[in-house]
Each structure stands twice: as C-alpha cells, then as structure tokens.
Amino acid sequence: MSSVVQGFTKSLAMTVLSEIGDKTFFAAAILAMRHPRRLVLSGCLAALIVMTILSAVVGWAAPNLLSRTWTHHITTVLFFGFGLWSLWDGFTDKGEAEELAEVEAKLDADWKANTGITKEDVKADDELKKQRRMFLAQFFSPIFLKAFSITFFGEWGDKSQIATIGLAADENPFGVVLGGIVGQALCTTAAVVGGKSLASQISEKIVALSGGVLFIIFGIQSFLSTAESGGS
C-alpha cells in the first residue's frame, strides 16, 4: 500500500508542476472560451488519461525488457535531466504572455482554416445526414475530437510523458496512473474553468523552477535508493 501512495504522490506532484502553464494548458483555456466547456474538458481529459495509461504501461513493461537495475539507473538520469531542463526553461523563459499568444495564434489559424470547410459541408448535407450527425455528435463531437487531438499530440514526447514512463518503471504503476489522472484532472479543470484570464496570470518561470527542483529531488531520492540497495 505504501508503494501505491508513494507512486501516487510523486506522480501527482510531477503532473501538476509539469502541466500548469504548459502549451496544452493554454490550449484548453483558449478552447474553453470558444466552445462548450463540457466538450473541451472531456476531450482534453480523455486524451490525458489515455496518454497517462499508455505511458505507465510502457514504464511497467520496461523492467521486463531491461533489467530492473538498468531501468532504475535510466530513471535516475531522466529525473536529473528533466530537473536541469526545467530549471533552464525557468531561467531563460521569455514570458508566459508570449507562449499564450503563440498558442492562441495557432488555434486562430486552425479555426479560420476549418470554418470555410465546415460551412460548405453543412450546405451539402441532406436531412438524413444531418440527423445522423446529430446522433453521432453526442459521441464524436468535432469539438471533443479537436480538444482530444490537440492535447494528445501536444503531450506526445513531452517531458511529462517521458517522466511518467520513468516513474512507472520505478514506482507502483497503479499509483502513478492514479496520481497522473488526478493531477491532469485538476490542471485541465482549472484551465477550462479559469480560461484565458487564469492562464495569463500563471508565472511559467515559477512553475518551471518549482518543477525543476522537484525533478532533482526525485533524482536524488532515486540515486540514494540505488546506493542503499547496493550497500545492503
């Protein structure tokens, strides 16, 4: 039980500090201003939950492909690497306003590109297709799919995903998944409910520095546990 709690705590802390002020956080906040919050929240959360579970499964399987000693060492190096990366981002950060504007501009361009196509499609649809689309929209809303795809591909290869893989390889995977999902739910809900006003007030510099310190603490703890196991 203690291993589950430890995995949960580490994953929760890492997820919150990695996701607040992240590009997907800004994207969720901006999308929620233009579309129904329920669809944006469900789409973003679905993507993040799928990503968390996939990452944890990869991390859980890693010790079966490599020895547990090697996966432990790799995880330790990853924690130190991500800690230094986050600290570097914090010290060289150009400002959250610039990144928020960049994400907003990208979404604006995408929205304008799709608006014309959507209008043409609507005109071309007959009554039967419209009824069918209304039924399917409950499960496959374009807004839901847009929020899902932006979030999923935005997180793919992100340091939080790789860190989740490392955590799951070194900690209890169930605790890591649970902590990751709770952390993602907290951050995404805050972004969707708070909107752009909340996103613009978050200091990415403080978040990045805090995340860097946390990763380095995880790295030290992981390194010391290696030393302890080696000395026993």
mmCIF file with all atom_site columns, C-alpha atoms in Angstrom:
data_model
loop_
_atom_site.group_PDB
_atom_site.id
_atom_site.type_symbol
_atom_site.label_atom_id
_atom_site.label_alt_id
_atom_site.label_comp_id
_atom_site.label_asym_id
_atom_site.label_entity_id
_atom_site.label_seq_id
_atom_site.pdbx_PDB_ins_code
_atom_site.Cartn_x
_atom_site.Cartn_y
_atom_site.Cartn_z
_atom_site.occupancy
_atom_site.B_iso_or_equiv
_atom_site.pdbx_formal_charge
_atom_site.auth_seq_id
_atom_site.auth_comp_id
_atom_site.auth_asym_id
_atom_site.auth_atom_id
_atom_site.pdbx_PDB_model_num
ATOM 1   C CA . MET A 1 1   ? 0.000   0.000  0.000   1.00 0.00 ? 1   MET A CA 1
ATOM 2   C CA . SER A 1 2   ? 2.855   2.379  0.811   1.00 0.00 ? 2   SER A CA 1
ATOM 3   C CA . SER A 1 3   ? 4.304   1.871  -2.688  1.00 0.00 ? 3   SER A CA 1
ATOM 4   C CA . VAL A 1 4   ? 0.957   2.881  -4.211  1.00 0.00 ? 4   VAL A CA 1
ATOM 5   C CA . VAL A 1 5   ? 0.821   6.017  -2.052  1.00 0.00 ? 5   VAL A CA 1
ATOM 6   C CA . GLN A 1 6   ? 4.419   6.917  -2.946  1.00 0.00 ? 6   GLN A CA 1
ATOM 7   C CA . GLY A 1 7   ? 3.766   6.426  -6.661  1.00 0.00 ? 7   GLY A CA 1
ATOM 8   C CA . PHE A 1 8   ? 0.540   8.446  -6.389  1.00 0.00 ? 8   PHE A CA 1
ATOM 9   C CA . THR A 1 9   ? 2.207   11.325 -4.515  1.00 0.00 ? 9   THR A CA 1
ATOM 10  C CA . LYS A 1 10  ? 5.180   11.573 -6.862  1.00 0.00 ? 10  LYS A CA 1
ATOM 11  C CA . SER A 1 11  ? 3.013   11.346 -9.970  1.00 0.00 ? 11  SER A CA 1
ATOM 12  C CA . LEU A 1 12  ? 0.518   13.917 -8.675  1.00 0.00 ? 12  LEU A CA 1
ATOM 13  C CA . ALA A 1 13  ? 3.213   16.461 -7.775  1.00 0.00 ? 13  ALA A CA 1
ATOM 14  C CA . MET A 1 14  ? 5.115   15.934 -11.025 1.00 0.00 ? 14  MET A CA 1
ATOM 15  C CA . THR A 1 15  ? 1.976   16.175 -13.163 1.00 0.00 ? 15  THR A CA 1
ATOM 16  C CA . VAL A 1 16  ? 0.697   19.374 -11.566 1.00 0.00 ? 16  VAL A CA 1
ATOM 17  C CA . LEU A 1 17  ? 4.035   21.168 -11.840 1.00 0.00 ? 17  LEU A CA 1
ATOM 18  C CA . SER A 1 18  ? 4.620   19.897 -15.393 1.00 0.00 ? 18  SER A CA 1
ATOM 19  C CA . GLU A 1 19  ? 1.171   20.679 -16.782 1.00 0.00 ? 19  GLU A CA 1
ATOM 20  C CA . ILE A 1 20  ? 0.384   24.092 -15.242 1.00 0.00 ? 20  ILE A CA 1
ATOM 21  C CA . GLY A 1 21  ? 1.457   26.694 -17.777 1.00 0.00 ? 21  GLY A CA 1
ATOM 22  C CA . ASP A 1 22  ? 2.152   24.030 -20.412 1.00 0.00 ? 22  ASP A CA 1
ATOM 23  C CA . LYS A 1 23  ? 1.072   24.633 -24.030 1.00 0.00 ? 23  LYS A CA 1
ATOM 24  C CA . THR A 1 24  ? -1.767  22.126 -23.678 1.00 0.00 ? 24  THR A CA 1
ATOM 25  C CA . PHE A 1 25  ? -2.909  24.021 -20.565 1.00 0.00 ? 25  PHE A CA 1
ATOM 26  C CA . PHE A 1 26  ? -3.097  27.245 -22.593 1.00 0.00 ? 26  PHE A CA 1
ATOM 27  C CA . ALA A 1 27  ? -4.817  25.423 -25.454 1.00 0.00 ? 27  ALA A CA 1
ATOM 28  C CA . ALA A 1 28  ? -7.512  24.059 -23.101 1.00 0.00 ? 28  ALA A CA 1
ATOM 29  C CA . ALA A 1 29  ? -8.071  27.536 -21.642 1.00 0.00 ? 29  ALA A CA 1
ATOM 30  C CA . ILE A 1 30  ? -8.463  29.148 -25.088 1.00 0.00 ? 30  ILE A CA 1
ATOM 31  C CA . LEU A 1 31  ? -10.668 26.372 -26.481 1.00 0.00 ? 31  LEU A CA 1
ATOM 32  C CA . ALA A 1 32  ? -12.965 26.661 -23.438 1.00 0.00 ? 32  ALA A CA 1
ATOM 33  C CA . MET A 1 33  ? -13.573 30.324 -24.284 1.00 0.00 ? 33  MET A CA 1
ATOM 34  C CA . ARG A 1 34  ? -14.802 29.470 -27.785 1.00 0.00 ? 34  ARG A CA 1
ATOM 35  C CA . HIS A 1 35  ? -16.598 26.156 -27.326 1.00 0.00 ? 35  HIS A CA 1
ATOM 36  C CA . PRO A 1 36  ? -18.769 24.435 -24.690 1.00 0.00 ? 36  PRO A CA 1
ATOM 37  C CA . ARG A 1 37  ? -16.626 23.794 -21.641 1.00 0.00 ? 37  ARG A CA 1
ATOM 38  C CA . ARG A 1 38  ? -18.075 20.333 -21.117 1.00 0.00 ? 38  ARG A CA 1
ATOM 39  C CA . LEU A 1 39  ? -16.845 19.120 -24.522 1.00 0.00 ? 39  LEU A CA 1
ATOM 40  C CA . VAL A 1 40  ? -13.438 20.775 -24.197 1.00 0.00 ? 40  VAL A CA 1
ATOM 41  C CA . LEU A 1 41  ? -12.893 19.383 -20.700 1.00 0.00 ? 41  LEU A CA 1
ATOM 42  C CA . SER A 1 42  ? -13.977 15.862 -21.654 1.00 0.00 ? 42  SER A CA 1
ATOM 43  C CA . GLY A 1 43  ? -11.837 15.880 -24.809 1.00 0.00 ? 43  GLY A CA 1
ATOM 44  C CA . CYS A 1 44  ? -8.708  17.150 -23.059 1.00 0.00 ? 44  CYS A CA 1
ATOM 45  C CA . LEU A 1 45  ? -9.160  14.821 -20.086 1.00 0.00 ? 45  LEU A CA 1
ATOM 46  C CA . ALA A 1 46  ? -9.775  11.790 -22.308 1.00 0.00 ? 46  ALA A CA 1
ATOM 47  C CA . ALA A 1 47  ? -6.521  12.476 -24.186 1.00 0.00 ? 47  ALA A CA 1
ATOM 48  C CA . LEU A 1 48  ? -4.534  12.990 -20.984 1.00 0.00 ? 48  LEU A CA 1
ATOM 49  C CA . ILE A 1 49  ? -5.944  9.858  -19.328 1.00 0.00 ? 49  ILE A CA 1
ATOM 50  C CA . VAL A 1 50  ? -5.129  7.751  -22.413 1.00 0.00 ? 50  VAL A CA 1
ATOM 51  C CA . MET A 1 51  ? -1.632  9.260  -22.532 1.00 0.00 ? 51  MET A CA 1
ATOM 52  C CA . THR A 1 52  ? -1.055  8.619  -18.808 1.00 0.00 ? 52  THR A CA 1
ATOM 53  C CA . ILE A 1 53  ? -2.182  4.987  -19.037 1.00 0.00 ? 53  ILE A CA 1
ATOM 54  C CA . LEU A 1 54  ? -0.087  4.350  -22.172 1.00 0.00 ? 54  LEU A CA 1
ATOM 55  C CA . SER A 1 55  ? 2.994   5.896  -20.541 1.00 0.00 ? 55  SER A CA 1
ATOM 56  C CA . ALA A 1 56  ? 2.505   3.869  -17.352 1.00 0.00 ? 56  ALA A CA 1
ATOM 57  C CA . VAL A 1 57  ? 2.104   0.649  -19.337 1.00 0.00 ? 57  VAL A CA 1
ATOM 58  C CA . VAL A 1 58  ? 5.376   1.344  -21.190 1.00 0.00 ? 58  VAL A CA 1
ATOM 59  C CA . GLY A 1 59  ? 7.106   2.086  -17.877 1.00 0.00 ? 59  GLY A CA 1
ATOM 60  C CA . TRP A 1 60  ? 5.660   -1.042 -16.269 1.00 0.00 ? 60  TRP A CA 1
ATOM 61  C CA . ALA A 1 61  ? 6.847   -3.181 -19.206 1.00 0.00 ? 61  ALA A CA 1
ATOM 62  C CA . ALA A 1 62  ? 10.350  -1.649 -19.285 1.00 0.00 ? 62  ALA A CA 1
ATOM 63  C CA . PRO A 1 63  ? 11.799  -3.801 -16.434 1.00 0.00 ? 63  PRO A CA 1
ATOM 64  C CA . ASN A 1 64  ? 10.686  -6.902 -18.373 1.00 0.00 ? 64  ASN A CA 1
ATOM 65  C CA . LEU A 1 65  ? 12.712  -5.773 -21.386 1.00 0.00 ? 65  LEU A CA 1
ATOM 66  C CA . LEU A 1 66  ? 15.718  -4.462 -19.447 1.00 0.00 ? 66  LEU A CA 1
ATOM 67  C CA . SER A 1 67  ? 16.981  -5.435 -16.015 1.00 0.00 ? 67  SER A CA 1
ATOM 68  C CA . ARG A 1 68  ? 15.389  -3.546 -13.092 1.00 0.00 ? 68  ARG A CA 1
ATOM 69  C CA . THR A 1 69  ? 18.818  -2.156 -12.202 1.00 0.00 ? 69  THR A CA 1
ATOM 70  C CA . TRP A 1 70  ? 19.217  -0.587 -15.634 1.00 0.00 ? 70  TRP A CA 1
ATOM 71  C CA . THR A 1 71  ? 15.703  0.867  -15.675 1.00 0.00 ? 71  THR A CA 1
ATOM 72  C CA . HIS A 1 72  ? 16.330  2.323  -12.211 1.00 0.00 ? 72  HIS A CA 1
ATOM 73  C CA . HIS A 1 73  ? 19.568  3.988  -13.355 1.00 0.00 ? 73  HIS A CA 1
ATOM 74  C CA . ILE A 1 74  ? 17.926  5.325  -16.515 1.00 0.00 ? 74  ILE A CA 1
ATOM 75  C CA . THR A 1 75  ? 15.047  6.741  -14.462 1.00 0.00 ? 75  THR A CA 1
ATOM 76  C CA . THR A 1 76  ? 17.503  8.442  -12.106 1.00 0.00 ? 76  THR A CA 1
ATOM 77  C CA . VAL A 1 77  ? 19.327  10.067 -15.026 1.00 0.00 ? 77  VAL A CA 1
ATOM 78  C CA . LEU A 1 78  ? 15.989  11.155 -16.542 1.00 0.00 ? 78  LEU A CA 1
ATOM 79  C CA . PHE A 1 79  ? 14.935  12.850 -13.313 1.00 0.00 ? 79  PHE A CA 1
ATOM 80  C CA . PHE A 1 80  ? 18.196  14.811 -13.106 1.00 0.00 ? 80  PHE A CA 1
ATOM 81  C CA . GLY A 1 81  ? 18.000  15.622 -16.827 1.00 0.00 ? 81  GLY A CA 1
ATOM 82  C CA . PHE A 1 82  ? 14.431  16.881 -16.635 1.00 0.00 ? 82  PHE A CA 1
ATOM 83  C CA . GLY A 1 83  ? 15.263  18.818 -13.477 1.00 0.00 ? 83  GLY A CA 1
ATOM 84  C CA . LEU A 1 84  ? 18.082  20.687 -15.231 1.00 0.00 ? 84  LEU A CA 1
ATOM 85  C CA . TRP A 1 85  ? 15.902  21.144 -18.335 1.00 0.00 ? 85  TRP A CA 1
ATOM 86  C CA . SER A 1 86  ? 13.083  22.689 -16.282 1.00 0.00 ? 86  SER A CA 1
ATOM 87  C CA . LEU A 1 87  ? 15.494  24.951 -14.385 1.00 0.00 ? 87  LEU A CA 1
ATOM 88  C CA . TRP A 1 88  ? 16.995  26.090 -17.690 1.00 0.00 ? 88  TRP A CA 1
ATOM 89  C CA . ASP A 1 89  ? 13.498  26.812 -19.040 1.00 0.00 ? 89  ASP A CA 1
ATOM 90  C CA . GLY A 1 90  ? 12.735  28.779 -15.888 1.00 0.00 ? 90  GLY A CA 1
ATOM 91  C CA . PHE A 1 91  ? 15.855  30.946 -16.079 1.00 0.00 ? 91  PHE A CA 1
ATOM 92  C CA . THR A 1 92  ? 15.637  31.534 -19.848 1.00 0.00 ? 92  THR A CA 1
ATOM 93  C CA . ASP A 1 93  ? 11.847  31.887 -20.039 1.00 0.00 ? 93  ASP A CA 1
ATOM 94  C CA . LYS A 1 94  ? 10.714  34.701 -22.349 1.00 0.00 ? 94  LYS A CA 1
ATOM 95  C CA . GLY A 1 95  ? 7.403   35.113 -20.561 1.00 0.00 ? 95  GLY A CA 1
ATOM 96  C CA . GLU A 1 96  ? 4.070   33.348 -20.400 1.00 0.00 ? 96  GLU A CA 1
ATOM 97  C CA . ALA A 1 97  ? 2.338   36.088 -22.412 1.00 0.00 ? 97  ALA A CA 1
ATOM 98  C CA . GLU A 1 98  ? 4.420   35.223 -25.470 1.00 0.00 ? 98  GLU A CA 1
ATOM 99  C CA . GLU A 1 99  ? 3.656   31.497 -25.283 1.00 0.00 ? 99  GLU A CA 1
ATOM 100 C CA . LEU A 1 100 ? -0.037  32.150 -24.638 1.00 0.00 ? 100 LEU A CA 1
ATOM 101 C CA . ALA A 1 101 ? -0.139  34.435 -27.698 1.00 0.00 ? 101 ALA A CA 1
ATOM 102 C CA . GLU A 1 102 ? 1.667   31.785 -29.771 1.00 0.00 ? 102 GLU A CA 1
ATOM 103 C CA . VAL A 1 103 ? -0.838  29.073 -28.831 1.00 0.00 ? 103 VAL A CA 1
ATOM 104 C CA . GLU A 1 104 ? -3.772  31.427 -29.431 1.00 0.00 ? 104 GLU A CA 1
ATOM 105 C CA . ALA A 1 105 ? -2.447  32.429 -32.869 1.00 0.00 ? 105 ALA A CA 1
ATOM 106 C CA . LYS A 1 106 ? -2.030  28.786 -33.845 1.00 0.00 ? 106 LYS A CA 1
ATOM 107 C CA . LEU A 1 107 ? -5.580  27.926 -32.754 1.00 0.00 ? 107 LEU A CA 1
ATOM 108 C CA . ASP A 1 108 ? -6.911  31.016 -34.572 1.00 0.00 ? 108 ASP A CA 1
ATOM 109 C CA . ALA A 1 109 ? -5.247  29.945 -37.817 1.00 0.00 ? 109 ALA A CA 1
ATOM 110 C CA . ASP A 1 110 ? -6.608  26.416 -37.439 1.00 0.00 ? 110 ASP A CA 1
ATOM 111 C CA . TRP A 1 111 ? -10.110 27.701 -36.650 1.00 0.00 ? 111 TRP A CA 1
ATOM 112 C CA . LYS A 1 112 ? -10.170 30.022 -39.690 1.00 0.00 ? 112 LYS A CA 1
ATOM 113 C CA . ALA A 1 113 ? -8.936  27.256 -41.967 1.00 0.00 ? 113 ALA A CA 1
ATOM 114 C CA . ASN A 1 114 ? -11.686 24.900 -40.811 1.00 0.00 ? 114 ASN A CA 1
ATOM 115 C CA . THR A 1 115 ? -14.555 27.412 -40.761 1.00 0.00 ? 115 THR A CA 1
ATOM 116 C CA . GLY A 1 116 ? -14.972 27.566 -44.538 1.00 0.00 ? 116 GLY A CA 1
ATOM 117 C CA . ILE A 1 117 ? -14.880 23.800 -44.903 1.00 0.00 ? 117 ILE A CA 1
ATOM 118 C CA . THR A 1 118 ? -17.469 23.384 -42.169 1.00 0.00 ? 118 THR A CA 1
ATOM 119 C CA . LYS A 1 119 ? -19.905 25.797 -43.854 1.00 0.00 ? 119 LYS A CA 1
ATOM 120 C CA . GLU A 1 120 ? -19.601 24.015 -47.182 1.00 0.00 ? 120 GLU A CA 1
ATOM 121 C CA . ASP A 1 121 ? -20.141 20.633 -45.563 1.00 0.00 ? 121 ASP A CA 1
ATOM 122 C CA . VAL A 1 122 ? -23.262 21.845 -43.770 1.00 0.00 ? 122 VAL A CA 1
ATOM 123 C CA . LYS A 1 123 ? -24.776 23.156 -47.026 1.00 0.00 ? 123 LYS A CA 1
ATOM 124 C CA . ALA A 1 124 ? -24.051 19.895 -48.815 1.00 0.00 ? 124 ALA A CA 1
ATOM 125 C CA . ASP A 1 125 ? -25.623 17.649 -46.181 1.00 0.00 ? 125 ASP A CA 1
ATOM 126 C CA . ASP A 1 126 ? -29.153 16.384 -46.715 1.00 0.00 ? 126 ASP A CA 1
ATOM 127 C CA . GLU A 1 127 ? -31.718 15.943 -43.923 1.00 0.00 ? 127 GLU A CA 1
ATOM 128 C CA . LEU A 1 128 ? -30.839 12.301 -43.242 1.00 0.00 ? 128 LEU A CA 1
ATOM 129 C CA . LYS A 1 129 ? -27.137 13.066 -42.887 1.00 0.00 ? 129 LYS A CA 1
ATOM 130 C CA . LYS A 1 130 ? -27.937 15.918 -40.521 1.00 0.00 ? 130 LYS A CA 1
ATOM 131 C CA . GLN A 1 131 ? -29.984 13.642 -38.279 1.00 0.00 ? 131 GLN A CA 1
ATOM 132 C CA . ARG A 1 132 ? -27.246 11.043 -38.342 1.00 0.00 ? 132 ARG A CA 1
ATOM 133 C CA . ARG A 1 133 ? -24.605 13.629 -37.484 1.00 0.00 ? 133 ARG A CA 1
ATOM 134 C CA . MET A 1 134 ? -26.700 14.952 -34.585 1.00 0.00 ? 134 MET A CA 1
ATOM 135 C CA . PHE A 1 135 ? -26.829 11.452 -33.132 1.00 0.00 ? 135 PHE A CA 1
ATOM 136 C CA . LEU A 1 136 ? -23.130 10.786 -33.656 1.00 0.00 ? 136 LEU A CA 1
ATOM 137 C CA . ALA A 1 137 ? -22.221 14.248 -32.374 1.00 0.00 ? 137 ALA A CA 1
ATOM 138 C CA . GLN A 1 138 ? -23.197 13.126 -28.894 1.00 0.00 ? 138 GLN A CA 1
ATOM 139 C CA . PHE A 1 139 ? -20.270 10.685 -29.002 1.00 0.00 ? 139 PHE A CA 1
ATOM 140 C CA . PHE A 1 140 ? -17.948 12.103 -31.651 1.00 0.00 ? 140 PHE A CA 1
ATOM 141 C CA . SER A 1 141 ? -18.373 15.863 -31.405 1.00 0.00 ? 141 SER A CA 1
ATOM 142 C CA . PRO A 1 142 ? -15.901 17.746 -33.633 1.00 0.00 ? 142 PRO A CA 1
ATOM 143 C CA . ILE A 1 143 ? -15.072 19.941 -30.638 1.00 0.00 ? 143 ILE A CA 1
ATOM 144 C CA . PHE A 1 144 ? -14.407 16.875 -28.469 1.00 0.00 ? 144 PHE A CA 1
ATOM 145 C CA . LEU A 1 145 ? -12.194 15.370 -31.187 1.00 0.00 ? 145 LEU A CA 1
ATOM 146 C CA . LYS A 1 146 ? -10.371 18.665 -31.683 1.00 0.00 ? 146 LYS A CA 1
ATOM 147 C CA . ALA A 1 147 ? -9.663  19.038 -27.947 1.00 0.00 ? 147 ALA A CA 1
ATOM 148 C CA . PHE A 1 148 ? -8.582  15.392 -27.787 1.00 0.00 ? 148 PHE A CA 1
ATOM 149 C CA . SER A 1 149 ? -6.215  15.560 -30.773 1.00 0.00 ? 149 SER A CA 1
ATOM 150 C CA . ILE A 1 150 ? -4.628  18.904 -29.801 1.00 0.00 ? 150 ILE A CA 1
ATOM 151 C CA . THR A 1 151 ? -3.983  17.648 -26.270 1.00 0.00 ? 151 THR A CA 1
ATOM 152 C CA . PHE A 1 152 ? -2.860  14.133 -27.196 1.00 0.00 ? 152 PHE A CA 1
ATOM 153 C CA . PHE A 1 153 ? -0.367  15.165 -29.871 1.00 0.00 ? 153 PHE A CA 1
ATOM 154 C CA . GLY A 1 154 ? 0.726   18.160 -27.799 1.00 0.00 ? 154 GLY A CA 1
ATOM 155 C CA . GLU A 1 155 ? 1.679   15.836 -24.956 1.00 0.00 ? 155 GLU A CA 1
ATOM 156 C CA . TRP A 1 156 ? 3.295   13.174 -27.149 1.00 0.00 ? 156 TRP A CA 1
ATOM 157 C CA . GLY A 1 157 ? 7.036   13.148 -26.466 1.00 0.00 ? 157 GLY A CA 1
ATOM 158 C CA . ASP A 1 158 ? 6.672   15.875 -23.820 1.00 0.00 ? 158 ASP A CA 1
ATOM 159 C CA . LYS A 1 159 ? 8.898   15.607 -20.760 1.00 0.00 ? 159 LYS A CA 1
ATOM 160 C CA . SER A 1 160 ? 5.891   14.863 -18.540 1.00 0.00 ? 160 SER A CA 1
ATOM 161 C CA . GLN A 1 161 ? 5.095   11.808 -20.678 1.00 0.00 ? 161 GLN A CA 1
ATOM 162 C CA . ILE A 1 162 ? 8.658   10.508 -20.535 1.00 0.00 ? 162 ILE A CA 1
ATOM 163 C CA . ALA A 1 163 ? 8.830   11.250 -16.800 1.00 0.00 ? 163 ALA A CA 1
ATOM 164 C CA . THR A 1 164 ? 5.615   9.257  -16.289 1.00 0.00 ? 164 THR A CA 1
ATOM 165 C CA . ILE A 1 165 ? 7.228   6.309  -18.093 1.00 0.00 ? 165 ILE A CA 1
ATOM 166 C CA . GLY A 1 166 ? 10.249  6.614  -15.793 1.00 0.00 ? 166 GLY A CA 1
ATOM 167 C CA . LEU A 1 167 ? 8.083   6.853  -12.679 1.00 0.00 ? 167 LEU A CA 1
ATOM 168 C CA . ALA A 1 168 ? 6.035   3.790  -13.656 1.00 0.00 ? 168 ALA A CA 1
ATOM 169 C CA . ALA A 1 169 ? 9.243   1.828  -14.206 1.00 0.00 ? 169 ALA A CA 1
ATOM 170 C CA . ASP A 1 170 ? 10.472  2.709  -10.718 1.00 0.00 ? 170 ASP A CA 1
ATOM 171 C CA . GLU A 1 171 ? 7.265   3.052  -8.683  1.00 0.00 ? 171 GLU A CA 1
ATOM 172 C CA . ASN A 1 172 ? 3.930   1.268  -8.382  1.00 0.00 ? 172 ASN A CA 1
ATOM 173 C CA . PRO A 1 173 ? 2.260   1.721  -11.823 1.00 0.00 ? 173 PRO A CA 1
ATOM 174 C CA . PHE A 1 174 ? -1.256  1.865  -10.343 1.00 0.00 ? 174 PHE A CA 1
ATOM 175 C CA . GLY A 1 175 ? -0.257  4.695  -8.006  1.00 0.00 ? 175 GLY A CA 1
ATOM 176 C CA . VAL A 1 176 ? 1.454   6.513  -10.894 1.00 0.00 ? 176 VAL A CA 1
ATOM 177 C CA . VAL A 1 177 ? -1.637  6.249  -13.121 1.00 0.00 ? 177 VAL A CA 1
ATOM 178 C CA . LEU A 1 178 ? -3.963  7.361  -10.319 1.00 0.00 ? 178 LEU A CA 1
ATOM 179 C CA . GLY A 1 179 ? -1.753  10.317 -9.371  1.00 0.00 ? 179 GLY A CA 1
ATOM 180 C CA . GLY A 1 180 ? -1.305  11.303 -13.007 1.00 0.00 ? 180 GLY A CA 1
ATOM 181 C CA . ILE A 1 181 ? -5.039  11.227 -13.738 1.00 0.00 ? 181 ILE A CA 1
ATOM 182 C CA . VAL A 1 182 ? -5.896  13.254 -10.602 1.00 0.00 ? 182 VAL A CA 1
ATOM 183 C CA . GLY A 1 183 ? -3.165  15.786 -11.452 1.00 0.00 ? 183 GLY A CA 1
ATOM 184 C CA . GLN A 1 184 ? -4.310  16.071 -15.074 1.00 0.00 ? 184 GLN A CA 1
ATOM 185 C CA . ALA A 1 185 ? -7.935  16.482 -13.958 1.00 0.00 ? 185 ALA A CA 1
ATOM 186 C CA . LEU A 1 186 ? -7.008  19.292 -11.534 1.00 0.00 ? 186 LEU A CA 1
ATOM 187 C CA . CYS A 1 187 ? -4.903  21.192 -14.083 1.00 0.00 ? 187 CYS A CA 1
ATOM 188 C CA . THR A 1 188 ? -7.286  20.763 -17.013 1.00 0.00 ? 188 THR A CA 1
ATOM 189 C CA . THR A 1 189 ? -10.343 21.709 -14.945 1.00 0.00 ? 189 THR A CA 1
ATOM 190 C CA . ALA A 1 190 ? -8.527  24.825 -13.733 1.00 0.00 ? 190 ALA A CA 1
ATOM 191 C CA . ALA A 1 191 ? -7.631  25.749 -17.321 1.00 0.00 ? 191 ALA A CA 1
ATOM 192 C CA . VAL A 1 192 ? -11.158 25.195 -18.640 1.00 0.00 ? 192 VAL A CA 1
ATOM 193 C CA . VAL A 1 193 ? -12.936 26.940 -15.761 1.00 0.00 ? 193 VAL A CA 1
ATOM 194 C CA . GLY A 1 194 ? -10.402 29.751 -15.327 1.00 0.00 ? 194 GLY A CA 1
ATOM 195 C CA . GLY A 1 195 ? -9.993  30.366 -19.037 1.00 0.00 ? 195 GLY A CA 1
ATOM 196 C CA . LYS A 1 196 ? -7.523  32.778 -20.575 1.00 0.00 ? 196 LYS A CA 1
ATOM 197 C CA . SER A 1 197 ? -7.649  35.162 -17.569 1.00 0.00 ? 197 SER A CA 1
ATOM 198 C CA . LEU A 1 198 ? -6.255  32.460 -15.267 1.00 0.00 ? 198 LEU A CA 1
ATOM 199 C CA . ALA A 1 199 ? -3.743  31.225 -17.855 1.00 0.00 ? 199 ALA A CA 1
ATOM 200 C CA . SER A 1 200 ? -2.348  34.734 -18.369 1.00 0.00 ? 200 SER A CA 1
ATOM 201 C CA . GLN A 1 201 ? -1.748  35.160 -14.616 1.00 0.00 ? 201 GLN A CA 1
ATOM 202 C CA . ILE A 1 202 ? 0.306   31.995 -14.172 1.00 0.00 ? 202 ILE A CA 1
ATOM 203 C CA . SER A 1 203 ? 4.038   32.540 -13.895 1.00 0.00 ? 203 SER A CA 1
ATOM 204 C CA . GLU A 1 204 ? 5.696   29.919 -16.085 1.00 0.00 ? 204 GLU A CA 1
ATOM 205 C CA . LYS A 1 205 ? 9.044   30.886 -14.582 1.00 0.00 ? 205 LYS A CA 1
ATOM 206 C CA . ILE A 1 206 ? 7.986   29.929 -11.039 1.00 0.00 ? 206 ILE A CA 1
ATOM 207 C CA . VAL A 1 207 ? 6.276   26.752 -12.250 1.00 0.00 ? 207 VAL A CA 1
ATOM 208 C CA . ALA A 1 208 ? 9.339   25.706 -14.284 1.00 0.00 ? 208 ALA A CA 1
ATOM 209 C CA . LEU A 1 209 ? 11.730  26.364 -11.405 1.00 0.00 ? 209 LEU A CA 1
ATOM 210 C CA . SER A 1 210 ? 9.485   24.502 -8.960  1.00 0.00 ? 210 SER A CA 1
ATOM 211 C CA . GLY A 1 211 ? 9.219   21.578 -11.373 1.00 0.00 ? 211 GLY A CA 1
ATOM 212 C CA . GLY A 1 212 ? 12.992  21.548 -11.840 1.00 0.00 ? 212 GLY A CA 1
ATOM 213 C CA . VAL A 1 213 ? 13.590  21.399 -8.095  1.00 0.00 ? 213 VAL A CA 1
ATOM 214 C CA . LEU A 1 214 ? 11.021  18.593 -7.759  1.00 0.00 ? 214 LEU A CA 1
ATOM 215 C CA . PHE A 1 215 ? 12.634  16.521 -10.529 1.00 0.00 ? 215 PHE A CA 1
ATOM 216 C CA . ILE A 1 216 ? 16.067  16.917 -8.935  1.00 0.00 ? 216 ILE A CA 1
ATOM 217 C CA . ILE A 1 217 ? 14.651  15.845 -5.551  1.00 0.00 ? 217 ILE A CA 1
ATOM 218 C CA . PHE A 1 218 ? 13.207  12.742 -7.261  1.00 0.00 ? 218 PHE A CA 1
ATOM 219 C CA . GLY A 1 219 ? 16.602  12.129 -8.863  1.00 0.00 ? 219 GLY A CA 1
ATOM 220 C CA . ILE A 1 220 ? 18.451  12.381 -5.534  1.00 0.00 ? 220 ILE A CA 1
ATOM 221 C CA . GLN A 1 221 ? 15.932  10.074 -3.866  1.00 0.00 ? 221 GLN A CA 1
ATOM 222 C CA . SER A 1 222 ? 16.250  7.575  -6.721  1.00 0.00 ? 222 SER A CA 1
ATOM 223 C CA . PHE A 1 223 ? 20.069  7.769  -6.590  1.00 0.00 ? 223 PHE A CA 1
ATOM 224 C CA . LEU A 1 224 ? 20.129  7.223  -2.812  1.00 0.00 ? 224 LEU A CA 1
ATOM 225 C CA . SER A 1 225 ? 17.789  4.247  -3.041  1.00 0.00 ? 225 SER A CA 1
ATOM 226 C CA . THR A 1 226 ? 20.225  2.699  -5.542  1.00 0.00 ? 226 THR A CA 1
ATOM 227 C CA . ALA A 1 227 ? 23.100  3.281  -3.145  1.00 0.00 ? 227 ALA A CA 1
ATOM 228 C CA . GLU A 1 228 ? 21.128  1.753  -0.288  1.00 0.00 ? 228 GLU A CA 1
ATOM 229 C CA . SER A 1 229 ? 20.204  -1.343 -2.267  1.00 0.00 ? 229 SER A CA 1
ATOM 230 C CA . GLY A 1 230 ? 23.761  -1.711 -3.422  1.00 0.00 ? 230 GLY A CA 1
ATOM 231 C CA . GLY A 1 231 ? 25.166  -1.472 0.082   1.00 0.00 ? 231 GLY A CA 1
ATOM 232 C CA . SER A 1 232 ? 22.766  -3.988 1.630   1.00 0.00 ? 232 SER A CA 1
#
